[in-house]
């Protein structure tokens, strides 16, 4: 298979001759072999593993994103990714970088919702004047 990991601003990794890919979804781990039918999966922050005959297994910490398999091509589009060889360090990176980002995003979204509701309230008051 041909694997391409895409970030919003660059191609993070590109690999040919991939034997298998294992990614994490919100429902659990998701494995791909070359014969698998075409599919799309929503990825959760976690560890992505792929294997080649020449290099063996490679590990990436990835943020949430989308995996698309079409034929022998596998495209993974995520917000952020970190390459590593130590699974322990990658697991810590996922918890520290990607899961805390989600907490910050929730906080920002809550503040934005308050600002939007305040603006709408003022527009309604302005309309009644």
PDB file of C-alpha atoms in Angstrom:
ATOM      1  CA  UNK A   1       0.000   0.000   0.000  1.00  0.00           C
ATOM      2  CA  UNK A   2       0.991   3.629  -0.360  1.00  0.00           C
ATOM      3  CA  UNK A   3       0.573   5.728   2.797  1.00  0.00           C
ATOM      4  CA  UNK A   4       0.445   9.511   2.925  1.00  0.00           C
ATOM      5  CA  UNK A   5       0.019  11.421   6.210  1.00  0.00           C
ATOM      6  CA  UNK A   6      -1.241  14.941   5.558  1.00  0.00           C
ATOM      7  CA  UNK A   7      -1.220  17.956   7.876  1.00  0.00           C
ATOM      8  CA  UNK A   8      -3.124  21.172   7.092  1.00  0.00           C
ATOM      9  CA  UNK A   9       0.063  22.828   5.843  1.00  0.00           C
ATOM     10  CA  UNK A  10       2.281  20.002   4.527  1.00  0.00           C
ATOM     11  CA  UNK A  11       2.742  16.354   3.669  1.00  0.00           C
ATOM     12  CA  UNK A  12       4.088  14.975   6.955  1.00  0.00           C
ATOM     13  CA  UNK A  13       5.080  11.488   5.775  1.00  0.00           C
ATOM     14  CA  UNK A  14       4.910   9.433   2.614  1.00  0.00           C
ATOM     15  CA  UNK A  15       5.680   5.712   2.471  1.00  0.00           C
ATOM     16  CA  UNK A  16       5.337   3.035  -0.187  1.00  0.00           C
ATOM     17  CA  UNK A  17       5.355  -0.710   0.306  1.00  0.00           C
ATOM     18  CA  UNK A  18       3.244  -0.569   3.466  1.00  0.00           C
ATOM     19  CA  UNK A  19       2.088  -4.027   4.583  1.00  0.00           C
ATOM     20  CA  UNK A  20      -0.412  -2.938   7.244  1.00  0.00           C
ATOM     21  CA  UNK A  21      -1.743   0.156   9.024  1.00  0.00           C
ATOM     22  CA  UNK A  22      -3.311   0.300  12.499  1.00  0.00           C
ATOM     23  CA  UNK A  23      -5.053   3.494  13.640  1.00  0.00           C
ATOM     24  CA  UNK A  24      -7.321   4.445  16.529  1.00  0.00           C
ATOM     25  CA  UNK A  25     -10.921   5.469  15.994  1.00  0.00           C
ATOM     26  CA  UNK A  26     -13.472   6.505  18.578  1.00  0.00           C
ATOM     27  CA  UNK A  27     -14.806   2.927  18.453  1.00  0.00           C
ATOM     28  CA  UNK A  28     -11.380   1.275  18.958  1.00  0.00           C
ATOM     29  CA  UNK A  29      -8.387   0.221  16.879  1.00  0.00           C
ATOM     30  CA  UNK A  30      -8.803  -0.043  13.125  1.00  0.00           C
ATOM     31  CA  UNK A  31      -6.532  -2.239  10.983  1.00  0.00           C
ATOM     32  CA  UNK A  32      -5.924  -2.078   7.242  1.00  0.00           C
ATOM     33  CA  UNK A  33      -4.386  -4.698   4.979  1.00  0.00           C
ATOM     34  CA  UNK A  34      -3.889  -4.285   1.220  1.00  0.00           C
ATOM     35  CA  UNK A  35      -6.891  -6.497   0.343  1.00  0.00           C
ATOM     36  CA  UNK A  36      -9.358  -4.561   2.530  1.00  0.00           C
ATOM     37  CA  UNK A  37     -12.220  -2.849   0.745  1.00  0.00           C
ATOM     38  CA  UNK A  38     -12.123   0.917   0.316  1.00  0.00           C
ATOM     39  CA  UNK A  39     -13.259   2.785   3.413  1.00  0.00           C
ATOM     40  CA  UNK A  40     -13.322   6.030   5.375  1.00  0.00           C
ATOM     41  CA  UNK A  41     -12.791   6.275   9.148  1.00  0.00           C
ATOM     42  CA  UNK A  42     -12.837   9.125  11.649  1.00  0.00           C
ATOM     43  CA  UNK A  43      -9.640   8.993  13.721  1.00  0.00           C
ATOM     44  CA  UNK A  44      -9.313   9.763  17.405  1.00  0.00           C
ATOM     45  CA  UNK A  45      -6.124  11.177  18.928  1.00  0.00           C
ATOM     46  CA  UNK A  46      -3.816   8.210  19.415  1.00  0.00           C
ATOM     47  CA  UNK A  47      -0.981   6.098  18.053  1.00  0.00           C
ATOM     48  CA  UNK A  48      -0.781   5.226  14.360  1.00  0.00           C
ATOM     49  CA  UNK A  49       1.315   2.194  13.414  1.00  0.00           C
ATOM     50  CA  UNK A  50       2.373   1.093   9.957  1.00  0.00           C
ATOM     51  CA  UNK A  51       4.690  -1.686   8.872  1.00  0.00           C
ATOM     52  CA  UNK A  52       6.950  -2.137   5.855  1.00  0.00           C
ATOM     53  CA  UNK A  53       9.090  -5.129   4.930  1.00  0.00           C
ATOM     54  CA  UNK A  54      12.252  -2.992   4.760  1.00  0.00           C
ATOM     55  CA  UNK A  55      11.895  -0.825   7.899  1.00  0.00           C
ATOM     56  CA  UNK A  56       9.551  -2.814  10.143  1.00  0.00           C
ATOM     57  CA  UNK A  57       7.078  -0.907  12.305  1.00  0.00           C
ATOM     58  CA  UNK A  58       6.911   2.894  12.469  1.00  0.00           C
ATOM     59  CA  UNK A  59       4.947   4.861  15.069  1.00  0.00           C
ATOM     60  CA  UNK A  60       3.251   8.248  14.976  1.00  0.00           C
ATOM     61  CA  UNK A  61       1.211  10.144  17.539  1.00  0.00           C
ATOM     62  CA  UNK A  62      -1.659  11.705  15.606  1.00  0.00           C
ATOM     63  CA  UNK A  63      -4.400  14.147  16.465  1.00  0.00           C
ATOM     64  CA  UNK A  64      -7.971  13.543  15.380  1.00  0.00           C
ATOM     65  CA  UNK A  65      -8.582  13.381  11.664  1.00  0.00           C
ATOM     66  CA  UNK A  66      -9.769  11.214   8.785  1.00  0.00           C
ATOM     67  CA  UNK A  67      -8.408   8.048   7.167  1.00  0.00           C
ATOM     68  CA  UNK A  68      -9.359   7.263   3.563  1.00  0.00           C
ATOM     69  CA  UNK A  69      -8.407   4.019   1.784  1.00  0.00           C
ATOM     70  CA  UNK A  70      -8.922   3.846  -1.979  1.00  0.00           C
ATOM     71  CA  UNK A  71      -7.373   0.876  -3.738  1.00  0.00           C
ATOM     72  CA  UNK A  72      -3.784   0.603  -2.536  1.00  0.00           C
ATOM     73  CA  UNK A  73      -3.632   4.261  -1.438  1.00  0.00           C
ATOM     74  CA  UNK A  74      -4.185   5.229   2.203  1.00  0.00           C
ATOM     75  CA  UNK A  75      -4.512   8.934   3.011  1.00  0.00           C
ATOM     76  CA  UNK A  76      -4.528  10.106   6.609  1.00  0.00           C
ATOM     77  CA  UNK A  77      -5.371  13.748   7.189  1.00  0.00           C
ATOM     78  CA  UNK A  78      -4.823  14.981  10.755  1.00  0.00           C
ATOM     79  CA  UNK A  79      -4.338  18.325  12.487  1.00  0.00           C
ATOM     80  CA  UNK A  80      -0.979  17.400  14.000  1.00  0.00           C
ATOM     81  CA  UNK A  81       1.407  14.442  14.103  1.00  0.00           C
ATOM     82  CA  UNK A  82       4.620  13.473  15.901  1.00  0.00           C
ATOM     83  CA  UNK A  83       6.978  10.739  14.729  1.00  0.00           C
ATOM     84  CA  UNK A  84       8.662   8.593  17.355  1.00  0.00           C
ATOM     85  CA  UNK A  85      10.166   5.234  18.170  1.00  0.00           C
ATOM     86  CA  UNK A  86       9.322   5.011  21.880  1.00  0.00           C
ATOM     87  CA  UNK A  87       5.657   4.156  22.391  1.00  0.00           C
ATOM     88  CA  UNK A  88       5.704   5.423  25.974  1.00  0.00           C
ATOM     89  CA  UNK A  89       6.857   8.874  24.914  1.00  0.00           C
ATOM     90  CA  UNK A  90       4.351   8.968  22.057  1.00  0.00           C
ATOM     91  CA  UNK A  91       1.521   8.011  24.422  1.00  0.00           C
ATOM     92  CA  UNK A  92       2.521  10.859  26.760  1.00  0.00           C
ATOM     93  CA  UNK A  93       2.673  13.221  23.759  1.00  0.00           C
ATOM     94  CA  UNK A  94      -0.870  12.237  22.752  1.00  0.00           C
ATOM     95  CA  UNK A  95      -2.167  12.912  26.256  1.00  0.00           C
ATOM     96  CA  UNK A  96      -0.227  16.153  26.686  1.00  0.00           C
ATOM     97  CA  UNK A  97      -0.500  17.716  23.233  1.00  0.00           C
ATOM     98  CA  UNK A  98      -3.648  16.452  21.561  1.00  0.00           C
ATOM     99  CA  UNK A  99      -6.054  15.758  24.404  1.00  0.00           C
ATOM    100  CA  UNK A 100      -5.229  19.006  26.237  1.00  0.00           C
ATOM    101  CA  UNK A 101      -5.773  20.845  22.957  1.00  0.00           C
ATOM    102  CA  UNK A 102      -9.313  19.512  22.959  1.00  0.00           C
ATOM    103  CA  UNK A 103      -9.837  20.950  26.461  1.00  0.00           C
ATOM    104  CA  UNK A 104      -8.565  24.353  25.303  1.00  0.00           C
ATOM    105  CA  UNK A 105     -10.823  24.202  22.258  1.00  0.00           C
ATOM    106  CA  UNK A 106     -13.843  23.464  24.469  1.00  0.00           C
ATOM    107  CA  UNK A 107     -12.967  26.454  26.632  1.00  0.00           C
ATOM    108  CA  UNK A 108     -12.596  28.738  23.619  1.00  0.00           C
ATOM    109  CA  UNK A 109     -15.864  27.476  22.144  1.00  0.00           C
ATOM    110  CA  UNK A 110     -17.673  28.175  25.433  1.00  0.00           C
ATOM    111  CA  UNK A 111     -16.341  31.744  25.488  1.00  0.00           C
ATOM    112  CA  UNK A 112     -17.296  32.235  21.829  1.00  0.00           C
ATOM    113  CA  UNK A 113     -20.819  30.941  22.523  1.00  0.00           C
ATOM    114  CA  UNK A 114     -21.205  33.455  25.371  1.00  0.00           C
ATOM    115  CA  UNK A 115     -19.988  36.277  23.130  1.00  0.00           C
ATOM    116  CA  UNK A 116     -22.356  35.245  20.329  1.00  0.00           C
ATOM    117  CA  UNK A 117     -25.351  35.026  22.655  1.00  0.00           C
ATOM    118  CA  UNK A 118     -24.473  38.449  24.094  1.00  0.00           C
ATOM    119  CA  UNK A 119     -24.275  39.930  20.604  1.00  0.00           C
ATOM    120  CA  UNK A 120     -27.604  38.386  19.617  1.00  0.00           C
ATOM    121  CA  UNK A 121     -29.200  39.696  22.825  1.00  0.00           C
ATOM    122  CA  UNK A 122     -27.943  43.224  22.057  1.00  0.00           C
ATOM    123  CA  UNK A 123     -29.171  43.017  18.456  1.00  0.00           C
ATOM    124  CA  UNK A 124     -32.631  41.992  19.685  1.00  0.00           C
ATOM    125  CA  UNK A 125     -32.652  44.927  22.126  1.00  0.00           C
ATOM    126  CA  UNK A 126     -31.528  47.273  19.337  1.00  0.00           C
ATOM    127  CA  UNK A 127     -34.286  45.966  17.065  1.00  0.00           C
ATOM    128  CA  UNK A 128     -36.931  46.675  19.748  1.00  0.00           C
ATOM    129  CA  UNK A 129     -35.864  50.314  20.152  1.00  0.00           C
TER     130      UNK A 129
END
